[in-house]
Amino acid sequence: MSELFQKIKKESMITSIICIVFGVMFCIWPGTILVTLCRIAGFVLLVAGIVLLIQGIRIQEMLGRSVRLLPAGVCVVIGIWILAKPGVFVSLIPILIGVMLAYHGVKDLIFSLEVKKGDSPRWWLGLLVAIATIIIGVILMLHTWLALEIGMMAVGIILIYDGVSGLWLNGRAGSAYKRYHNPEDDIIDVDYKEED
């Protein structure tokens, strides 16, 4: 096998195994992984804010300084808040999504009732979708951690699938590469013997 193909195959195998490991971790400890990811995001925001603050302080021009210091302050405050209360920050995500879904569901409900007035034969499909959207939105608002954990488990399952399929394709690609690039392996070498 060529050196490049071997390198690509090895890297693909490593990333597939990493995907499987992370997928299993996401499925077993979804809450812990979520809080850890939040803390990392908070730390990154805090560091970015500090860097922006240092850069802003060095700027002599007042307008340039204020343009740099405002986002720096926001990054520092949000970074500290996320580091101090990662659970609160994480729980806001499904609440915001739930509010948005509930709003869209109510809007769709109004639209489906308007469609009914127009004597559309399948107006009730829109009504069912609207009601389902409202219910999902309310569930996200009321059961934030459950929604987050289910979401993280879904991500974990997707990562496991990606890793397993990557390993399978890696093996298939290696076999195909050998057959295509080493056809002489299929030739059987025998001694020539002339018959009378």
mmCIF file with all atom_site columns, C-alpha atoms in Angstrom:
data_model
loop_
_atom_site.group_PDB
_atom_site.id
_atom_site.type_symbol
_atom_site.label_atom_id
_atom_site.label_alt_id
_atom_site.label_comp_id
_atom_site.label_asym_id
_atom_site.label_entity_id
_atom_site.label_seq_id
_atom_site.pdbx_PDB_ins_code
_atom_site.Cartn_x
_atom_site.Cartn_y
_atom_site.Cartn_z
_atom_site.occupancy
_atom_site.B_iso_or_equiv
_atom_site.pdbx_formal_charge
_atom_site.auth_seq_id
_atom_site.auth_comp_id
_atom_site.auth_asym_id
_atom_site.auth_atom_id
_atom_site.pdbx_PDB_model_num
ATOM 1   C CA . MET A 1 1   ? 0.000   0.000   0.000   1.00 0.00 ? 1   MET A CA 1
ATOM 2   C CA . SER A 1 2   ? 1.163   3.507   -0.716  1.00 0.00 ? 2   SER A CA 1
ATOM 3   C CA . GLU A 1 3   ? 2.460   5.517   2.195   1.00 0.00 ? 3   GLU A CA 1
ATOM 4   C CA . LEU A 1 4   ? -0.184  8.237   1.698   1.00 0.00 ? 4   LEU A CA 1
ATOM 5   C CA . PHE A 1 5   ? -3.053  5.731   1.678   1.00 0.00 ? 5   PHE A CA 1
ATOM 6   C CA . GLN A 1 6   ? -1.674  4.045   4.809   1.00 0.00 ? 6   GLN A CA 1
ATOM 7   C CA . LYS A 1 7   ? -1.472  7.422   6.552   1.00 0.00 ? 7   LYS A CA 1
ATOM 8   C CA . ILE A 1 8   ? -5.041  8.357   5.569   1.00 0.00 ? 8   ILE A CA 1
ATOM 9   C CA . LYS A 1 9   ? -6.296  4.921   6.639   1.00 0.00 ? 9   LYS A CA 1
ATOM 10  C CA . LYS A 1 10  ? -4.567  5.192   10.031  1.00 0.00 ? 10  LYS A CA 1
ATOM 11  C CA . GLU A 1 11  ? -5.917  8.722   10.644  1.00 0.00 ? 11  GLU A CA 1
ATOM 12  C CA . SER A 1 12  ? -9.406  7.593   9.646   1.00 0.00 ? 12  SER A CA 1
ATOM 13  C CA . MET A 1 13  ? -9.230  4.666   12.053  1.00 0.00 ? 13  MET A CA 1
ATOM 14  C CA . ILE A 1 14  ? -8.084  6.918   14.919  1.00 0.00 ? 14  ILE A CA 1
ATOM 15  C CA . THR A 1 15  ? -10.845 9.487   14.305  1.00 0.00 ? 15  THR A CA 1
ATOM 16  C CA . SER A 1 16  ? -13.441 6.709   14.065  1.00 0.00 ? 16  SER A CA 1
ATOM 17  C CA . ILE A 1 17  ? -12.344 5.281   17.416  1.00 0.00 ? 17  ILE A CA 1
ATOM 18  C CA . ILE A 1 18  ? -12.398 8.782   18.961  1.00 0.00 ? 18  ILE A CA 1
ATOM 19  C CA . CYS A 1 19  ? -15.954 9.267   17.634  1.00 0.00 ? 19  CYS A CA 1
ATOM 20  C CA . ILE A 1 20  ? -17.055 5.984   19.206  1.00 0.00 ? 20  ILE A CA 1
ATOM 21  C CA . VAL A 1 21  ? -15.429 6.847   22.561  1.00 0.00 ? 21  VAL A CA 1
ATOM 22  C CA . PHE A 1 22  ? -16.996 10.320  22.646  1.00 0.00 ? 22  PHE A CA 1
ATOM 23  C CA . GLY A 1 23  ? -20.332 8.902   21.507  1.00 0.00 ? 23  GLY A CA 1
ATOM 24  C CA . VAL A 1 24  ? -20.346 6.403   24.374  1.00 0.00 ? 24  VAL A CA 1
ATOM 25  C CA . MET A 1 25  ? -19.377 9.167   26.817  1.00 0.00 ? 25  MET A CA 1
ATOM 26  C CA . PHE A 1 26  ? -22.197 11.403  25.510  1.00 0.00 ? 26  PHE A CA 1
ATOM 27  C CA . CYS A 1 27  ? -24.668 8.541   26.020  1.00 0.00 ? 27  CYS A CA 1
ATOM 28  C CA . ILE A 1 28  ? -23.455 7.567   29.513  1.00 0.00 ? 28  ILE A CA 1
ATOM 29  C CA . TRP A 1 29  ? -22.766 11.038  30.993  1.00 0.00 ? 29  TRP A CA 1
ATOM 30  C CA . PRO A 1 30  ? -24.793 13.534  28.924  1.00 0.00 ? 30  PRO A CA 1
ATOM 31  C CA . GLY A 1 31  ? -25.220 16.069  31.752  1.00 0.00 ? 31  GLY A CA 1
ATOM 32  C CA . THR A 1 32  ? -21.570 15.993  32.809  1.00 0.00 ? 32  THR A CA 1
ATOM 33  C CA . ILE A 1 33  ? -20.364 16.363  29.215  1.00 0.00 ? 33  ILE A CA 1
ATOM 34  C CA . LEU A 1 34  ? -22.739 19.286  28.667  1.00 0.00 ? 34  LEU A CA 1
ATOM 35  C CA . VAL A 1 35  ? -21.564 21.134  31.780  1.00 0.00 ? 35  VAL A CA 1
ATOM 36  C CA . THR A 1 36  ? -17.919 20.454  30.860  1.00 0.00 ? 36  THR A CA 1
ATOM 37  C CA . LEU A 1 37  ? -18.456 21.824  27.344  1.00 0.00 ? 37  LEU A CA 1
ATOM 38  C CA . CYS A 1 38  ? -20.092 24.901  28.886  1.00 0.00 ? 38  CYS A CA 1
ATOM 39  C CA . ARG A 1 39  ? -17.156 25.435  31.211  1.00 0.00 ? 39  ARG A CA 1
ATOM 40  C CA . ILE A 1 40  ? -14.754 25.189  28.276  1.00 0.00 ? 40  ILE A CA 1
ATOM 41  C CA . ALA A 1 41  ? -16.860 27.739  26.360  1.00 0.00 ? 41  ALA A CA 1
ATOM 42  C CA . GLY A 1 42  ? -16.911 30.000  29.428  1.00 0.00 ? 42  GLY A CA 1
ATOM 43  C CA . PHE A 1 43  ? -13.138 29.760  29.790  1.00 0.00 ? 43  PHE A CA 1
ATOM 44  C CA . VAL A 1 44  ? -12.619 30.557  26.094  1.00 0.00 ? 44  VAL A CA 1
ATOM 45  C CA . LEU A 1 45  ? -14.941 33.582  26.381  1.00 0.00 ? 45  LEU A CA 1
ATOM 46  C CA . LEU A 1 46  ? -13.137 34.777  29.510  1.00 0.00 ? 46  LEU A CA 1
ATOM 47  C CA . VAL A 1 47  ? -9.701  34.498  27.878  1.00 0.00 ? 47  VAL A CA 1
ATOM 48  C CA . ALA A 1 48  ? -10.961 36.197  24.695  1.00 0.00 ? 48  ALA A CA 1
ATOM 49  C CA . GLY A 1 49  ? -12.439 38.996  26.807  1.00 0.00 ? 49  GLY A CA 1
ATOM 50  C CA . ILE A 1 50  ? -9.186  39.491  28.718  1.00 0.00 ? 50  ILE A CA 1
ATOM 51  C CA . VAL A 1 51  ? -7.199  39.612  25.459  1.00 0.00 ? 51  VAL A CA 1
ATOM 52  C CA . LEU A 1 52  ? -9.657  42.172  24.044  1.00 0.00 ? 52  LEU A CA 1
ATOM 53  C CA . LEU A 1 53  ? -9.415  44.212  27.276  1.00 0.00 ? 53  LEU A CA 1
ATOM 54  C CA . ILE A 1 54  ? -5.621  44.318  27.060  1.00 0.00 ? 54  ILE A CA 1
ATOM 55  C CA . GLN A 1 55  ? -5.804  45.315  23.393  1.00 0.00 ? 55  GLN A CA 1
ATOM 56  C CA . GLY A 1 56  ? -8.458  47.939  24.159  1.00 0.00 ? 56  GLY A CA 1
ATOM 57  C CA . ILE A 1 57  ? -6.452  49.520  26.965  1.00 0.00 ? 57  ILE A CA 1
ATOM 58  C CA . ARG A 1 58  ? -3.478  49.943  24.620  1.00 0.00 ? 58  ARG A CA 1
ATOM 59  C CA . ILE A 1 59  ? -5.531  51.840  22.013  1.00 0.00 ? 59  ILE A CA 1
ATOM 60  C CA . GLN A 1 60  ? -5.001  55.603  22.330  1.00 0.00 ? 60  GLN A CA 1
ATOM 61  C CA . GLU A 1 61  ? -8.027  56.726  20.307  1.00 0.00 ? 61  GLU A CA 1
ATOM 62  C CA . MET A 1 62  ? -11.204 56.978  22.412  1.00 0.00 ? 62  MET A CA 1
ATOM 63  C CA . LEU A 1 63  ? -13.592 55.583  19.768  1.00 0.00 ? 63  LEU A CA 1
ATOM 64  C CA . GLY A 1 64  ? -11.296 52.630  19.028  1.00 0.00 ? 64  GLY A CA 1
ATOM 65  C CA . ARG A 1 65  ? -10.868 51.971  22.726  1.00 0.00 ? 65  ARG A CA 1
ATOM 66  C CA . SER A 1 66  ? -14.615 51.948  23.432  1.00 0.00 ? 66  SER A CA 1
ATOM 67  C CA . VAL A 1 67  ? -15.292 49.746  20.390  1.00 0.00 ? 67  VAL A CA 1
ATOM 68  C CA . ARG A 1 68  ? -12.788 47.218  21.771  1.00 0.00 ? 68  ARG A CA 1
ATOM 69  C CA . LEU A 1 69  ? -13.631 47.491  25.484  1.00 0.00 ? 69  LEU A CA 1
ATOM 70  C CA . LEU A 1 70  ? -17.407 46.995  25.204  1.00 0.00 ? 70  LEU A CA 1
ATOM 71  C CA . PRO A 1 71  ? -17.283 43.494  23.633  1.00 0.00 ? 71  PRO A CA 1
ATOM 72  C CA . ALA A 1 72  ? -14.334 42.675  25.906  1.00 0.00 ? 72  ALA A CA 1
ATOM 73  C CA . GLY A 1 73  ? -16.391 43.470  28.993  1.00 0.00 ? 73  GLY A CA 1
ATOM 74  C CA . VAL A 1 74  ? -19.342 41.463  27.677  1.00 0.00 ? 74  VAL A CA 1
ATOM 75  C CA . CYS A 1 75  ? -17.082 38.455  26.968  1.00 0.00 ? 75  CYS A CA 1
ATOM 76  C CA . VAL A 1 76  ? -15.513 38.628  30.441  1.00 0.00 ? 76  VAL A CA 1
ATOM 77  C CA . VAL A 1 77  ? -18.880 38.924  32.227  1.00 0.00 ? 77  VAL A CA 1
ATOM 78  C CA . ILE A 1 78  ? -20.519 36.111  30.222  1.00 0.00 ? 78  ILE A CA 1
ATOM 79  C CA . GLY A 1 79  ? -17.394 33.932  30.576  1.00 0.00 ? 79  GLY A CA 1
ATOM 80  C CA . ILE A 1 80  ? -17.364 34.366  34.377  1.00 0.00 ? 80  ILE A CA 1
ATOM 81  C CA . TRP A 1 81  ? -21.128 33.745  34.538  1.00 0.00 ? 81  TRP A CA 1
ATOM 82  C CA . ILE A 1 82  ? -20.852 30.527  32.501  1.00 0.00 ? 82  ILE A CA 1
ATOM 83  C CA . LEU A 1 83  ? -17.913 29.320  34.622  1.00 0.00 ? 83  LEU A CA 1
ATOM 84  C CA . ALA A 1 84  ? -19.761 30.104  37.862  1.00 0.00 ? 84  ALA A CA 1
ATOM 85  C CA . LYS A 1 85  ? -23.189 28.760  36.824  1.00 0.00 ? 85  LYS A CA 1
ATOM 86  C CA . PRO A 1 86  ? -22.825 26.443  33.807  1.00 0.00 ? 86  PRO A CA 1
ATOM 87  C CA . GLY A 1 87  ? -26.074 24.647  34.624  1.00 0.00 ? 87  GLY A CA 1
ATOM 88  C CA . VAL A 1 88  ? -28.101 27.859  34.499  1.00 0.00 ? 88  VAL A CA 1
ATOM 89  C CA . PHE A 1 89  ? -26.560 28.827  31.173  1.00 0.00 ? 89  PHE A CA 1
ATOM 90  C CA . VAL A 1 90  ? -27.163 25.377  29.683  1.00 0.00 ? 90  VAL A CA 1
ATOM 91  C CA . SER A 1 91  ? -30.772 25.277  30.877  1.00 0.00 ? 91  SER A CA 1
ATOM 92  C CA . LEU A 1 92  ? -31.492 28.546  29.045  1.00 0.00 ? 92  LEU A CA 1
ATOM 93  C CA . ILE A 1 93  ? -30.854 26.889  25.669  1.00 0.00 ? 93  ILE A CA 1
ATOM 94  C CA . PRO A 1 94  ? -33.909 24.565  25.642  1.00 0.00 ? 94  PRO A CA 1
ATOM 95  C CA . ILE A 1 95  ? -36.045 27.282  27.254  1.00 0.00 ? 95  ILE A CA 1
ATOM 96  C CA . LEU A 1 96  ? -35.252 29.689  24.413  1.00 0.00 ? 96  LEU A CA 1
ATOM 97  C CA . ILE A 1 97  ? -35.832 26.967  21.815  1.00 0.00 ? 97  ILE A CA 1
ATOM 98  C CA . GLY A 1 98  ? -39.080 26.001  23.580  1.00 0.00 ? 98  GLY A CA 1
ATOM 99  C CA . VAL A 1 99  ? -40.352 29.595  23.560  1.00 0.00 ? 99  VAL A CA 1
ATOM 100 C CA . MET A 1 100 ? -39.529 29.882  19.869  1.00 0.00 ? 100 MET A CA 1
ATOM 101 C CA . LEU A 1 101 ? -41.276 26.581  19.065  1.00 0.00 ? 101 LEU A CA 1
ATOM 102 C CA . ALA A 1 102 ? -44.353 27.490  21.115  1.00 0.00 ? 102 ALA A CA 1
ATOM 103 C CA . TYR A 1 103 ? -44.556 30.857  19.339  1.00 0.00 ? 103 TYR A CA 1
ATOM 104 C CA . HIS A 1 104 ? -44.287 29.195  15.921  1.00 0.00 ? 104 HIS A CA 1
ATOM 105 C CA . GLY A 1 105 ? -46.841 26.590  16.975  1.00 0.00 ? 105 GLY A CA 1
ATOM 106 C CA . VAL A 1 106 ? -49.385 29.256  17.963  1.00 0.00 ? 106 VAL A CA 1
ATOM 107 C CA . LYS A 1 107 ? -48.737 31.073  14.687  1.00 0.00 ? 107 LYS A CA 1
ATOM 108 C CA . ASP A 1 108 ? -49.187 27.802  12.752  1.00 0.00 ? 108 ASP A CA 1
ATOM 109 C CA . LEU A 1 109 ? -52.385 27.120  14.698  1.00 0.00 ? 109 LEU A CA 1
ATOM 110 C CA . ILE A 1 110 ? -53.818 30.462  13.577  1.00 0.00 ? 110 ILE A CA 1
ATOM 111 C CA . PHE A 1 111 ? -52.754 29.775  9.982   1.00 0.00 ? 111 PHE A CA 1
ATOM 112 C CA . SER A 1 112 ? -54.311 26.301  9.991   1.00 0.00 ? 112 SER A CA 1
ATOM 113 C CA . LEU A 1 113 ? -57.631 27.733  11.228  1.00 0.00 ? 113 LEU A CA 1
ATOM 114 C CA . GLU A 1 114 ? -57.472 30.258  8.385   1.00 0.00 ? 114 GLU A CA 1
ATOM 115 C CA . VAL A 1 115 ? -56.840 27.391  5.956   1.00 0.00 ? 115 VAL A CA 1
ATOM 116 C CA . LYS A 1 116 ? -59.964 25.672  7.338   1.00 0.00 ? 116 LYS A CA 1
ATOM 117 C CA . LYS A 1 117 ? -62.021 28.766  6.471   1.00 0.00 ? 117 LYS A CA 1
ATOM 118 C CA . GLY A 1 118 ? -60.852 28.364  2.884   1.00 0.00 ? 118 GLY A CA 1
ATOM 119 C CA . ASP A 1 119 ? -62.424 24.864  2.778   1.00 0.00 ? 119 ASP A CA 1
ATOM 120 C CA . SER A 1 120 ? -59.068 23.137  2.311   1.00 0.00 ? 120 SER A CA 1
ATOM 121 C CA . PRO A 1 121 ? -59.600 19.348  2.618   1.00 0.00 ? 121 PRO A CA 1
ATOM 122 C CA . ARG A 1 122 ? -56.463 18.715  4.696   1.00 0.00 ? 122 ARG A CA 1
ATOM 123 C CA . TRP A 1 123 ? -56.490 21.737  6.998   1.00 0.00 ? 123 TRP A CA 1
ATOM 124 C CA . TRP A 1 124 ? -56.349 19.424  10.009  1.00 0.00 ? 124 TRP A CA 1
ATOM 125 C CA . LEU A 1 125 ? -52.786 18.300  9.103   1.00 0.00 ? 125 LEU A CA 1
ATOM 126 C CA . GLY A 1 126 ? -51.563 21.832  9.748   1.00 0.00 ? 126 GLY A CA 1
ATOM 127 C CA . LEU A 1 127 ? -53.540 21.854  12.996  1.00 0.00 ? 127 LEU A CA 1
ATOM 128 C CA . LEU A 1 128 ? -51.882 18.611  14.161  1.00 0.00 ? 128 LEU A CA 1
ATOM 129 C CA . VAL A 1 129 ? -48.415 19.920  13.295  1.00 0.00 ? 129 VAL A CA 1
ATOM 130 C CA . ALA A 1 130 ? -49.146 23.186  15.135  1.00 0.00 ? 130 ALA A CA 1
ATOM 131 C CA . ILE A 1 131 ? -50.357 21.367  18.261  1.00 0.00 ? 131 ILE A CA 1
ATOM 132 C CA . ALA A 1 132 ? -47.327 19.032  18.198  1.00 0.00 ? 132 ALA A CA 1
ATOM 133 C CA . THR A 1 133 ? -45.000 22.039  17.862  1.00 0.00 ? 133 THR A CA 1
ATOM 134 C CA . ILE A 1 134 ? -46.632 23.765  20.843  1.00 0.00 ? 134 ILE A CA 1
ATOM 135 C CA . ILE A 1 135 ? -46.406 20.581  22.956  1.00 0.00 ? 135 ILE A CA 1
ATOM 136 C CA . ILE A 1 136 ? -42.716 20.096  22.106  1.00 0.00 ? 136 ILE A CA 1
ATOM 137 C CA . GLY A 1 137 ? -42.031 23.749  22.937  1.00 0.00 ? 137 GLY A CA 1
ATOM 138 C CA . VAL A 1 138 ? -43.760 23.448  26.330  1.00 0.00 ? 138 VAL A CA 1
ATOM 139 C CA . ILE A 1 139 ? -41.885 20.209  27.114  1.00 0.00 ? 139 ILE A CA 1
ATOM 140 C CA . LEU A 1 140 ? -38.571 21.917  26.313  1.00 0.00 ? 140 LEU A CA 1
ATOM 141 C CA . MET A 1 141 ? -39.461 24.829  28.614  1.00 0.00 ? 141 MET A CA 1
ATOM 142 C CA . LEU A 1 142 ? -40.628 22.635  31.511  1.00 0.00 ? 142 LEU A CA 1
ATOM 143 C CA . HIS A 1 143 ? -38.105 19.784  31.299  1.00 0.00 ? 143 HIS A CA 1
ATOM 144 C CA . THR A 1 144 ? -34.901 21.501  30.226  1.00 0.00 ? 144 THR A CA 1
ATOM 145 C CA . TRP A 1 145 ? -32.387 18.973  31.567  1.00 0.00 ? 145 TRP A CA 1
ATOM 146 C CA . LEU A 1 146 ? -34.302 16.007  30.188  1.00 0.00 ? 146 LEU A CA 1
ATOM 147 C CA . ALA A 1 147 ? -34.394 17.684  26.777  1.00 0.00 ? 147 ALA A CA 1
ATOM 148 C CA . LEU A 1 148 ? -30.675 18.460  26.956  1.00 0.00 ? 148 LEU A CA 1
ATOM 149 C CA . GLU A 1 149 ? -29.750 14.941  28.028  1.00 0.00 ? 149 GLU A CA 1
ATOM 150 C CA . ILE A 1 150 ? -31.862 13.404  25.264  1.00 0.00 ? 150 ILE A CA 1
ATOM 151 C CA . GLY A 1 151 ? -30.208 15.783  22.795  1.00 0.00 ? 151 GLY A CA 1
ATOM 152 C CA . MET A 1 152 ? -26.739 14.843  24.029  1.00 0.00 ? 152 MET A CA 1
ATOM 153 C CA . MET A 1 153 ? -27.601 11.140  23.823  1.00 0.00 ? 153 MET A CA 1
ATOM 154 C CA . ALA A 1 154 ? -28.782 11.666  20.238  1.00 0.00 ? 154 ALA A CA 1
ATOM 155 C CA . VAL A 1 155 ? -25.441 13.329  19.455  1.00 0.00 ? 155 VAL A CA 1
ATOM 156 C CA . GLY A 1 156 ? -23.709 10.372  21.136  1.00 0.00 ? 156 GLY A CA 1
ATOM 157 C CA . ILE A 1 157 ? -25.614 7.856   19.010  1.00 0.00 ? 157 ILE A CA 1
ATOM 158 C CA . ILE A 1 158 ? -24.738 9.823   15.871  1.00 0.00 ? 158 ILE A CA 1
ATOM 159 C CA . LEU A 1 159 ? -21.043 9.854   16.882  1.00 0.00 ? 159 LEU A CA 1
ATOM 160 C CA . ILE A 1 160 ? -21.084 6.095   17.555  1.00 0.00 ? 160 ILE A CA 1
ATOM 161 C CA . TYR A 1 161 ? -22.726 5.485   14.172  1.00 0.00 ? 161 TYR A CA 1
ATOM 162 C CA . ASP A 1 162 ? -20.154 7.709   12.465  1.00 0.00 ? 162 ASP A CA 1
ATOM 163 C CA . GLY A 1 163 ? -17.277 5.909   14.183  1.00 0.00 ? 163 GLY A CA 1
ATOM 164 C CA . VAL A 1 164 ? -18.552 2.398   13.441  1.00 0.00 ? 164 VAL A CA 1
ATOM 165 C CA . SER A 1 165 ? -19.331 3.231   9.809   1.00 0.00 ? 165 SER A CA 1
ATOM 166 C CA . GLY A 1 166 ? -15.894 4.870   9.496   1.00 0.00 ? 166 GLY A CA 1
ATOM 167 C CA . LEU A 1 167 ? -14.174 1.724   10.793  1.00 0.00 ? 167 LEU A CA 1
ATOM 168 C CA . TRP A 1 168 ? -16.223 -0.470  8.449   1.00 0.00 ? 168 TRP A CA 1
ATOM 169 C CA . LEU A 1 169 ? -15.444 1.731   5.433   1.00 0.00 ? 169 LEU A CA 1
ATOM 170 C CA . ASN A 1 170 ? -11.795 1.841   6.463   1.00 0.00 ? 170 ASN A CA 1
ATOM 171 C CA . GLY A 1 171 ? -11.601 -1.945  6.333   1.00 0.00 ? 171 GLY A CA 1
ATOM 172 C CA . ARG A 1 172 ? -13.451 -2.121  3.014   1.00 0.00 ? 172 ARG A CA 1
ATOM 173 C CA . ALA A 1 173 ? -11.250 0.585   1.482   1.00 0.00 ? 173 ALA A CA 1
ATOM 174 C CA . GLY A 1 174 ? -8.099  -1.253  2.551   1.00 0.00 ? 174 GLY A CA 1
ATOM 175 C CA . SER A 1 175 ? -9.284  -4.497  0.927   1.00 0.00 ? 175 SER A CA 1
ATOM 176 C CA . ALA A 1 176 ? -10.342 -2.709  -2.254  1.00 0.00 ? 176 ALA A CA 1
ATOM 177 C CA . TYR A 1 177 ? -7.041  -0.845  -2.435  1.00 0.00 ? 177 TYR A CA 1
ATOM 178 C CA . LYS A 1 178 ? -5.079  -4.098  -2.175  1.00 0.00 ? 178 LYS A CA 1
ATOM 179 C CA . ARG A 1 179 ? -7.169  -5.782  -4.887  1.00 0.00 ? 179 ARG A CA 1
ATOM 180 C CA . TYR A 1 180 ? -6.922  -2.802  -7.235  1.00 0.00 ? 180 TYR A CA 1
ATOM 181 C CA . HIS A 1 181 ? -3.256  -1.928  -6.746  1.00 0.00 ? 181 HIS A CA 1
ATOM 182 C CA . ASN A 1 182 ? -1.844  -5.446  -6.274  1.00 0.00 ? 182 ASN A CA 1
ATOM 183 C CA . PRO A 1 183 ? -3.476  -7.566  -8.996  1.00 0.00 ? 183 PRO A CA 1
ATOM 184 C CA . GLU A 1 184 ? -0.372  -9.779  -9.108  1.00 0.00 ? 184 GLU A CA 1
ATOM 185 C CA . ASP A 1 185 ? -1.467  -11.172 -5.735  1.00 0.00 ? 185 ASP A CA 1
ATOM 186 C CA . ASP A 1 186 ? -4.266  -12.978 -7.602  1.00 0.00 ? 186 ASP A CA 1
ATOM 187 C CA . ILE A 1 187 ? -1.797  -14.719 -9.942  1.00 0.00 ? 187 ILE A CA 1
ATOM 188 C CA . ILE A 1 188 ? -0.819  -18.239 -8.937  1.00 0.00 ? 188 ILE A CA 1
ATOM 189 C CA . ASP A 1 189 ? 2.816   -19.020 -9.691  1.00 0.00 ? 189 ASP A CA 1
ATOM 190 C CA . VAL A 1 190 ? 3.403   -22.629 -10.841 1.00 0.00 ? 190 VAL A CA 1
ATOM 191 C CA . ASP A 1 191 ? 6.209   -24.448 -12.659 1.00 0.00 ? 191 ASP A CA 1
ATOM 192 C CA . TYR A 1 192 ? 5.720   -25.031 -16.368 1.00 0.00 ? 192 TYR A CA 1
ATOM 193 C CA . LYS A 1 193 ? 5.620   -28.659 -17.388 1.00 0.00 ? 193 LYS A CA 1
ATOM 194 C CA . GLU A 1 194 ? 5.183   -29.759 -21.011 1.00 0.00 ? 194 GLU A CA 1
ATOM 195 C CA . GLU A 1 195 ? 2.969   -32.769 -21.639 1.00 0.00 ? 195 GLU A CA 1
ATOM 196 C CA . ASP A 1 196 ? 3.839   -35.466 -24.202 1.00 0.00 ? 196 ASP A CA 1
#
